[in-house]
PDB file of C-alpha atoms and ligand atoms in Angstrom:
ATOM      1  CA  MET A 491      60.503  74.609  -0.469  1.00 98.00           C
ATOM      2  CA  LYS A 492      59.585  77.388  -2.886  1.00 97.00           C
ATOM      3  CA  GLY A 493      60.181  80.995  -1.873  1.00 97.00           C
ATOM      4  CA  ILE A 494      56.547  81.904  -2.465  1.00 97.00           C
ATOM      5  CA  VAL A 495      55.618  79.645   0.478  1.00 98.00           C
ATOM      6  CA  PHE A 496      57.982  81.659   2.706  1.00 98.00           C
ATOM      7  CA  THR A 497      57.024  85.110   1.431  1.00 98.00           C
ATOM      8  CA  GLU A 498      53.298  84.404   1.813  1.00 98.00           C
ATOM      9  CA  PHE A 499      53.913  82.931   5.261  1.00 98.00           C
ATOM     10  CA  LEU A 500      55.761  86.022   6.494  1.00 98.00           C
ATOM     11  CA  GLU A 501      53.064  88.216   4.965  1.00 98.00           C
ATOM     12  CA  MET A 502      50.430  86.322   6.971  1.00 98.00           C
ATOM     13  CA  VAL A 503      52.488  86.616  10.170  1.00 98.00           C
ATOM     14  CA  GLN A 504      52.759  90.350   9.609  1.00 98.00           C
ATOM     15  CA  ALA A 505      49.028  90.720   8.927  1.00 98.00           C
ATOM     16  CA  LYS A 506      47.966  88.679  11.966  1.00 98.00           C
ATOM     17  CA  PHE A 507      50.685  89.422  14.533  1.00 98.00           C
ATOM     18  CA  GLY A 508      52.532  92.494  13.287  1.00 98.00           C
ATOM     19  CA  PHE A 509      55.928  93.307  11.912  1.00 98.00           C
ATOM     20  CA  GLU A 510      57.719  92.819  15.271  1.00 98.00           C
ATOM     21  CA  MET A 511      56.653  89.170  15.246  1.00 98.00           C
ATOM     22  CA  VAL A 512      58.137  88.678  11.748  1.00 98.00           C
ATOM     23  CA  ASP A 513      61.396  90.156  13.049  1.00 98.00           C
ATOM     24  CA  TYR A 514      61.275  88.051  16.201  1.00 98.00           C
ATOM     25  CA  ILE A 515      60.791  84.687  14.470  1.00 98.00           C
ATOM     26  CA  ILE A 516      63.521  85.451  11.911  1.00 98.00           C
ATOM     27  CA  GLU A 517      65.937  86.582  14.623  1.00 98.00           C
ATOM     28  CA  SER A 518      65.267  83.543  16.843  1.00 98.00           C
ATOM     29  CA  SER A 519      65.844  81.083  13.992  1.00 98.00           C
ATOM     30  CA  ASP A 520      69.142  79.938  12.580  1.00 97.00           C
ATOM     31  CA  LEU A 521      68.521  80.654   8.889  1.00 98.00           C
ATOM     32  CA  LYS A 522      70.987  80.159   6.073  1.00 96.00           C
ATOM     33  CA  SER A 523      68.868  82.592   4.021  1.00 97.00           C
ATOM     34  CA  LYS A 524      68.915  85.109   6.906  1.00 96.00           C
ATOM     35  CA  GLY A 525      65.187  85.429   6.260  1.00 96.00           C
ATOM     36  CA  ALA A 526      65.697  87.258   2.959  1.00 97.00           C
ATOM     37  CA  TYR A 527      63.323  85.242   0.765  1.00 98.00           C
ATOM     38  CA  THR A 528      62.380  85.915  -2.841  1.00 96.00           C
ATOM     39  CA  SER A 529      59.234  84.376  -4.286  1.00 92.00           C
ATOM     40  CA  ILE A 530      61.140  82.561  -7.040  1.00 89.00           C
ATOM     41  CA  GLY A 531      63.965  81.197  -4.853  1.00 95.00           C
ATOM     42  CA  THR A 532      64.117  77.766  -3.219  1.00 97.00           C
ATOM     43  CA  TYR A 533      64.950  77.336   0.461  1.00 98.00           C
ATOM     44  CA  ASP A 534      65.445  74.606   2.996  1.00 97.00           C
ATOM     45  CA  PHE A 535      62.188  73.275   4.465  1.00 98.00           C
ATOM     46  CA  GLY A 536      63.964  73.244   7.857  1.00 98.00           C
ATOM     47  CA  GLU A 537      63.782  77.051   7.807  1.00 98.00           C
ATOM     48  CA  MET A 538      59.984  76.904   7.618  1.00 98.00           C
ATOM     49  CA  LEU A 539      59.909  74.456  10.542  1.00 98.00           C
ATOM     50  CA  GLN A 540      61.992  76.824  12.645  1.00 98.00           C
ATOM     51  CA  LEU A 541      59.844  79.848  11.789  1.00 98.00           C
ATOM     52  CA  ILE A 542      56.638  77.963  12.651  1.00 98.00           C
ATOM     53  CA  SER A 543      58.126  76.612  15.896  1.00 98.00           C
ATOM     54  CA  HIS A 544      59.158  80.054  17.092  1.00 98.00           C
ATOM     55  CA  LEU A 545      55.825  81.554  16.115  1.00 98.00           C
ATOM     56  CA  SER A 546      54.061  78.776  18.015  1.00 98.00           C
ATOM     57  CA  GLN A 547      56.212  79.236  21.137  1.00 98.00           C
ATOM     58  CA  LYS A 548      55.772  82.999  21.172  1.00 98.00           C
ATOM     59  CA  THR A 549      52.016  83.035  20.488  1.00 98.00           C
ATOM     60  CA  THR A 550      51.255  79.775  22.391  1.00 98.00           C
ATOM     61  CA  ILE A 551      49.164  78.705  19.397  1.00 98.00           C
ATOM     62  CA  PRO A 552      49.747  75.032  18.499  1.00 98.00           C
ATOM     63  CA  LYS A 553      51.806  74.453  15.365  1.00 98.00           C
ATOM     64  CA  GLU A 554      48.974  72.470  13.725  1.00 98.00           C
ATOM     65  CA  THR A 555      46.613  75.429  14.145  1.00 98.00           C
ATOM     66  CA  LEU A 556      49.163  77.816  12.622  1.00 98.00           C
ATOM     67  CA  ILE A 557      49.777  75.480   9.681  1.00 98.00           C
ATOM     68  CA  PHE A 558      46.003  75.172   9.119  1.00 98.00           C
ATOM     69  CA  GLU A 559      45.623  78.970   9.265  1.00 98.00           C
ATOM     70  CA  TYR A 560      48.465  79.300   6.821  1.00 98.00           C
ATOM     71  CA  GLY A 561      46.733  76.869   4.426  1.00 98.00           C
ATOM     72  CA  LEU A 562      43.621  79.089   4.508  1.00 98.00           C
ATOM     73  CA  TYR A 563      45.788  82.117   3.748  1.00 98.00           C
ATOM     74  CA  PHE A 564      47.810  80.410   1.005  1.00 98.00           C
ATOM     75  CA  PHE A 565      44.631  79.372  -0.802  1.00 98.00           C
ATOM     76  CA  ASN A 566      43.801  83.040  -1.367  1.00 98.00           C
ATOM     77  CA  TYR A 567      47.154  83.424  -3.085  1.00 98.00           C
ATOM     78  CA  LEU A 568      46.422  80.373  -5.285  1.00 98.00           C
ATOM     79  CA  GLU A 569      43.070  81.853  -6.308  1.00 98.00           C
ATOM     80  CA  LYS A 570      44.703  85.134  -7.265  1.00 98.00           C
ATOM     81  CA  ALA A 571      47.738  83.639  -8.988  1.00 96.00           C
ATOM     82  CA  TYR A 572      46.036  80.783 -10.866  1.00 95.00           C
ATOM     83  CA  PRO A 573      42.446  81.807 -11.722  1.00 97.00           C
ATOM     84  CA  TYR A 574      42.642  79.864 -15.002  1.00 96.00           C
ATOM     85  CA  ILE A 575      43.200  76.599 -13.116  1.00 96.00           C
ATOM     86  CA  PHE A 576      40.041  77.103 -11.061  1.00 97.00           C
ATOM     87  CA  GLU A 577      38.100  77.956 -14.204  1.00 97.00           C
ATOM     88  CA  GLN A 578      38.919  74.556 -15.662  1.00 97.00           C
ATOM     89  CA  TYR A 579      36.827  72.801 -13.008  1.00 97.00           C
ATOM     90  CA  GLN A 580      33.146  73.241 -12.246  1.00 96.00           C
ATOM     91  CA  ASP A 581      32.975  71.597  -8.814  1.00 96.00           C
ATOM     92  CA  PRO A 582      35.197  70.858  -5.802  1.00 97.00           C
ATOM     93  CA  PHE A 583      35.467  67.088  -6.357  1.00 97.00           C
ATOM     94  CA  SER A 584      36.712  67.409  -9.933  1.00 97.00           C
ATOM     95  CA  PHE A 585      39.224  70.064  -8.794  1.00 98.00           C
ATOM     96  CA  LEU A 586      40.498  67.925  -5.903  1.00 98.00           C
ATOM     97  CA  LYS A 587      40.637  64.792  -8.053  1.00 97.00           C
ATOM     98  CA  SER A 588      42.996  66.546 -10.453  1.00 98.00           C
ATOM     99  CA  VAL A 589      45.494  67.945  -7.910  1.00 98.00           C
ATOM    100  CA  GLU A 590      47.730  64.890  -8.156  1.00 98.00           C
ATOM    101  CA  ASN A 591      47.563  64.135 -11.892  1.00 96.00           C
ATOM    102  CA  HIS A 592      47.149  67.557 -13.362  1.00 97.00           C
ATOM    103  CA  ILE A 593      47.574  70.579 -11.080  1.00 97.00           C
ATOM    104  CA  HIS A 594      50.725  69.601  -9.207  1.00 98.00           C
ATOM    105  CA  VAL A 595      52.090  68.108 -12.453  1.00 97.00           C
ATOM    106  CA  GLN A 596      51.838  71.575 -14.002  1.00 95.00           C
ATOM    107  CA  VAL A 597      53.433  73.095 -10.895  1.00 95.00           C
ATOM    108  CA  ARG A 598      56.375  70.723 -11.270  1.00 95.00           C
ATOM    109  CA  LYS A 599      56.791  71.800 -14.907  1.00 95.00           C
ATOM    110  CA  ILE A 600      57.062  75.434 -13.821  1.00 91.00           C
ATOM    111  CA  TYR A 601      59.215  74.649 -10.750  1.00 92.00           C
ATOM    112  CA  PRO A 602      61.167  71.408 -11.294  1.00 93.00           C
ATOM    113  CA  ASP A 603      62.513  71.615  -7.724  1.00 94.00           C
ATOM    114  CA  ALA A 604      59.067  71.950  -6.061  1.00 96.00           C
ATOM    115  CA  GLU A 605      58.569  69.714  -3.028  1.00 97.00           C
ATOM    116  CA  LEU A 606      55.054  68.399  -3.472  1.00 98.00           C
ATOM    117  CA  PRO A 607      53.019  65.790  -1.615  1.00 98.00           C
ATOM    118  CA  THR A 608      51.513  62.688  -3.231  1.00 98.00           C
ATOM    119  CA  PHE A 609      47.770  62.033  -3.084  1.00 98.00           C
ATOM    120  CA  ASP A 610      45.929  58.758  -3.680  1.00 98.00           C
ATOM    121  CA  VAL A 611      42.405  59.779  -4.591  1.00 98.00           C
ATOM    122  CA  LYS A 612      39.346  57.544  -4.665  1.00 97.00           C
ATOM    123  CA  GLU A 613      35.805  58.654  -5.393  1.00 96.00           C
ATOM    124  CA  ILE A 614      33.635  56.478  -3.150  1.00 97.00           C
ATOM    125  CA  ASN A 615      30.404  57.911  -4.569  1.00 95.00           C
ATOM    126  CA  SER A 616      29.137  61.272  -5.805  1.00 93.00           C
ATOM    127  CA  ASN A 617      29.019  62.561  -2.202  1.00 96.00           C
ATOM    128  CA  GLN A 618      32.228  61.107  -0.839  1.00 97.00           C
ATOM    129  CA  LEU A 619      35.872  61.419  -1.813  1.00 98.00           C
ATOM    130  CA  GLU A 620      38.837  59.804  -0.096  1.00 98.00           C
ATOM    131  CA  MET A 621      42.277  61.386  -0.368  1.00 98.00           C
ATOM    132  CA  ILE A 622      45.362  59.840   1.171  1.00 98.00           C
ATOM    133  CA  TYR A 623      48.155  62.355   1.720  1.00 98.00           C
ATOM    134  CA  TYR A 624      51.802  61.267   1.653  1.00 98.00           C
ATOM    135  CA  SER A 625      54.644  63.664   2.340  1.00 98.00           C
ATOM    136  CA  LYS A 626      57.721  63.588   4.521  1.00 98.00           C
ATOM    137  CA  ARG A 627      56.960  67.231   5.354  1.00 98.00           C
ATOM    138  CA  ALA A 628      53.779  66.185   7.217  1.00 98.00           C
ATOM    139  CA  LEU A 629      51.874  69.342   6.238  1.00 98.00           C
ATOM    140  CA  TYR A 630      48.517  67.550   6.457  1.00 98.00           C
ATOM    141  CA  LYS A 631      46.848  70.493   8.232  1.00 98.00           C
ATOM    142  CA  PHE A 632      47.891  72.663   5.270  1.00 98.00           C
ATOM    143  CA  ALA A 633      46.228  70.112   2.964  1.00 98.00           C
ATOM    144  CA  GLU A 634      43.086  70.045   5.122  1.00 98.00           C
ATOM    145  CA  ALA A 635      42.790  73.839   4.892  1.00 98.00           C
ATOM    146  CA  LEU A 636      43.207  73.767   1.090  1.00 98.00           C
ATOM    147  CA  ILE A 637      40.490  71.102   0.837  1.00 98.00           C
ATOM    148  CA  GLN A 638      38.077  73.198   2.922  1.00 98.00           C
ATOM    149  CA  LYS A 639      38.816  76.339   0.939  1.00 98.00           C
ATOM    150  CA  THR A 640      38.275  74.495  -2.338  1.00 98.00           C
ATOM    151  CA  PHE A 641      34.661  73.899  -1.245  1.00 98.00           C
ATOM    152  CA  GLU A 642      34.247  77.542  -0.237  1.00 98.00           C
ATOM    153  CA  HIS A 643      35.604  78.583  -3.614  1.00 98.00           C
ATOM    154  CA  TYR A 644      32.831  76.647  -5.373  1.00 97.00           C
ATOM    155  CA  HIS A 645      30.221  77.789  -2.778  1.00 97.00           C
ATOM    156  CA  LYS A 646      29.661  74.252  -1.525  1.00 97.00           C
ATOM    157  CA  ASN A 647      29.729  72.684   1.952  1.00 96.00           C
ATOM    158  CA  CYS A 648      31.697  69.694   3.126  1.00 96.00           C
ATOM    159  CA  THR A 649      32.781  67.769   6.191  1.00 97.00           C
ATOM    160  CA  VAL A 650      36.402  66.648   6.307  1.00 98.00           C
ATOM    161  CA  THR A 651      37.387  63.768   8.595  1.00 98.00           C
ATOM    162  CA  LEU A 652      41.054  63.150   9.167  1.00 97.00           C
ATOM    163  CA  GLN A 653      42.617  59.822  10.070  1.00 98.00           C
ATOM    164  CA  MET A 654      46.324  59.604  10.873  1.00 98.00           C
ATOM    165  CA  LEU A 655      47.713  56.535   9.109  1.00 98.00           C
ATOM    166  CA  LYS A 656      51.155  57.298  10.547  1.00 98.00           C
ATOM    167  CA  LYS A 657      51.629  59.025  13.896  1.00 98.00           C
ATOM    168  CA  ASP A 658      54.161  61.492  12.501  1.00 98.00           C
ATOM    169  CA  GLY A 659      51.629  62.833   9.966  1.00 98.00           C
ATOM    170  CA  THR A 660      53.472  61.643   6.866  1.00 98.00           C
ATOM    171  CA  GLU A 661      50.441  59.531   5.826  1.00 98.00           C
ATOM    172  CA  VAL A 662      46.973  60.881   6.503  1.00 98.00           C
ATOM    173  CA  LYS A 663      43.595  59.823   5.160  1.00 98.00           C
ATOM    174  CA  PHE A 664      40.949  62.489   4.457  1.00 98.00           C
ATOM    175  CA  GLU A 665      37.347  61.463   4.091  1.00 98.00           C
ATOM    176  CA  ILE A 666      35.539  64.315   2.379  1.00 98.00           C
ATOM    177  CA  ASP A 667      31.758  64.329   2.539  1.00 97.00           C
ATOM    178  CA  HIS A 668      29.942  66.677   0.203  1.00 92.00           C
ATOM    179  CA  ASP A 669      26.690  67.878   1.779  1.00 80.00           C
TER     180      ASP A 669
HETATM  181  C1  HEM B 662      45.631  75.953  -8.054  1.00 88.96           C
HETATM  182  C2  HEM B 662      45.897  74.883  -7.352  1.00 88.96           C
HETATM  183  C3  HEM B 662      47.224  74.553  -6.710  1.00 88.96           C
HETATM  184  C4  HEM B 662      48.489  75.002  -7.028  1.00 88.96           C
HETATM  185  C5  HEM B 662      48.893  75.950  -8.148  1.00 88.96           C
HETATM  186  C6  HEM B 662      49.404  74.413  -6.056  1.00 88.96           C
HETATM  187  C7  HEM B 662      50.764  74.681  -5.988  1.00 88.96           C
HETATM  188  C8  HEM B 662      51.596  74.329  -4.958  1.00 88.96           C
HETATM  189  C9  HEM B 662      52.921  74.864  -4.722  1.00 88.96           C
HETATM  190  C10 HEM B 662      53.643  75.904  -5.603  1.00 88.96           C
HETATM  191  C11 HEM B 662      53.417  74.294  -3.598  1.00 88.96           C
HETATM  192  C12 HEM B 662      54.777  74.560  -2.932  1.00 88.96           C
HETATM  193  C13 HEM B 662      55.846  73.586  -3.391  1.00 88.96           C
HETATM  194  C14 HEM B 662      57.198  73.857  -2.750  1.00 88.96           C
HETATM  195  O1  HEM B 662      57.280  74.592  -1.780  1.00 88.96           O
HETATM  196  O2  HEM B 662      58.245  73.353  -3.223  1.00 88.96           O
HETATM  197  C15 HEM B 662      52.371  73.388  -3.109  1.00 88.96           C
HETATM  198  C16 HEM B 662      52.498  72.622  -1.987  1.00 88.96           C
HETATM  199  C17 HEM B 662      51.475  71.863  -1.471  1.00 88.96           C
HETATM  200  N1  HEM B 662      50.253  71.609  -2.050  1.00 88.96           N
HETATM  201 FE1  HEM B 662      49.521  72.455  -3.740  1.00 88.96          FE
HETATM  202  N2  HEM B 662      48.706  73.605  -5.205  1.00 88.96           N
HETATM  203  C18 HEM B 662      47.378  73.670  -5.559  1.00 88.96           C
HETATM  204  C19 HEM B 662      46.331  73.030  -4.957  1.00 88.96           C
HETATM  205  C20 HEM B 662      46.450  72.170  -3.894  1.00 88.96           C
HETATM  206  C21 HEM B 662      45.336  71.508  -3.224  1.00 88.96           C
HETATM  207  C22 HEM B 662      43.851  71.667  -3.565  1.00 88.96           C
HETATM  208  C23 HEM B 662      45.891  70.731  -2.242  1.00 88.96           C
HETATM  209  C24 HEM B 662      45.187  69.830  -1.250  1.00 88.96           C
HETATM  210  C25 HEM B 662      44.320  68.929  -1.580  1.00 88.96           C
HETATM  211  C26 HEM B 662      47.321  70.935  -2.265  1.00 88.96           C
HETATM  212  C27 HEM B 662      48.223  70.383  -1.383  1.00 88.96           C
HETATM  213  C28 HEM B 662      49.524  70.833  -1.186  1.00 88.96           C
HETATM  214  C29 HEM B 662      50.303  70.545  -0.004  1.00 88.96           C
HETATM  215  C30 HEM B 662      49.834  69.750   1.213  1.00 88.96           C
HETATM  216  C31 HEM B 662      51.544  71.192  -0.174  1.00 88.96           C
HETATM  217  C32 HEM B 662      52.726  71.274   0.818  1.00 88.96           C
HETATM  218  C33 HEM B 662      53.876  70.369   0.521  1.00 88.96           C
HETATM  219  C34 HEM B 662      53.775  69.005   1.171  1.00 88.96           C
HETATM  220  O3  HEM B 662      52.810  68.717   1.918  1.00 88.96           O
HETATM  221  O4  HEM B 662      54.672  68.178   0.927  1.00 88.96           O
HETATM  222  N3  HEM B 662      47.633  71.794  -3.294  1.00 88.96           N
HETATM  223  N4  HEM B 662      51.302  73.421  -3.971  1.00 88.96           N
END
């Protein structure tokens, strides 16, 4: 997992829960990196799982909620870091439809070791898009948050319905209704 995902995560933890919480979750985890992340480095995804688990235990907020919150936060970084990508699309459906075949393809060119999900995207009609998420990291709540924020970015409303195709969250279907 790319360092930027760790540095932004710890920044969010600091903003929402304070610096002591950042210290606590790093100290309670067994991290090869010792918690010293750089945005351009690459680290073991297991470290992120440990950090989220400890944050969840300490705050008693479910992991799914924290991952969703983190997706909302990470989107703000994407908007700031990649404004030219957003400018290439005029509406949320065309943006979402290109994540798999264009956006993440570009990301992989910049970071060949990026660990990205796979999406199967089907436009049912002009008001409904179906996205099936596949990833062994099971960060479907992160994906759901990015989908919601994409609509906010384009000042549009949507309803996202989630259906677990596999219990462990490695395959999840999103039905996205544009209203
Ligand atoms: C400007 C647009 C976007 C950029 C530049 C971008 C870039 C990235 C980057 C750098 C990562 C981290 C890879 C790693 O840690 O190795 C990532 C992960 C991820 N991205 Fe995107 N992304 C964008 C939009 C989206 C959107 C709209 C979605 C959802 C529909 C999405 C879904 C995900 C998910 C779920 C992950 C976590 C990894 C996983 O689930 O396996 N991304 N993306």
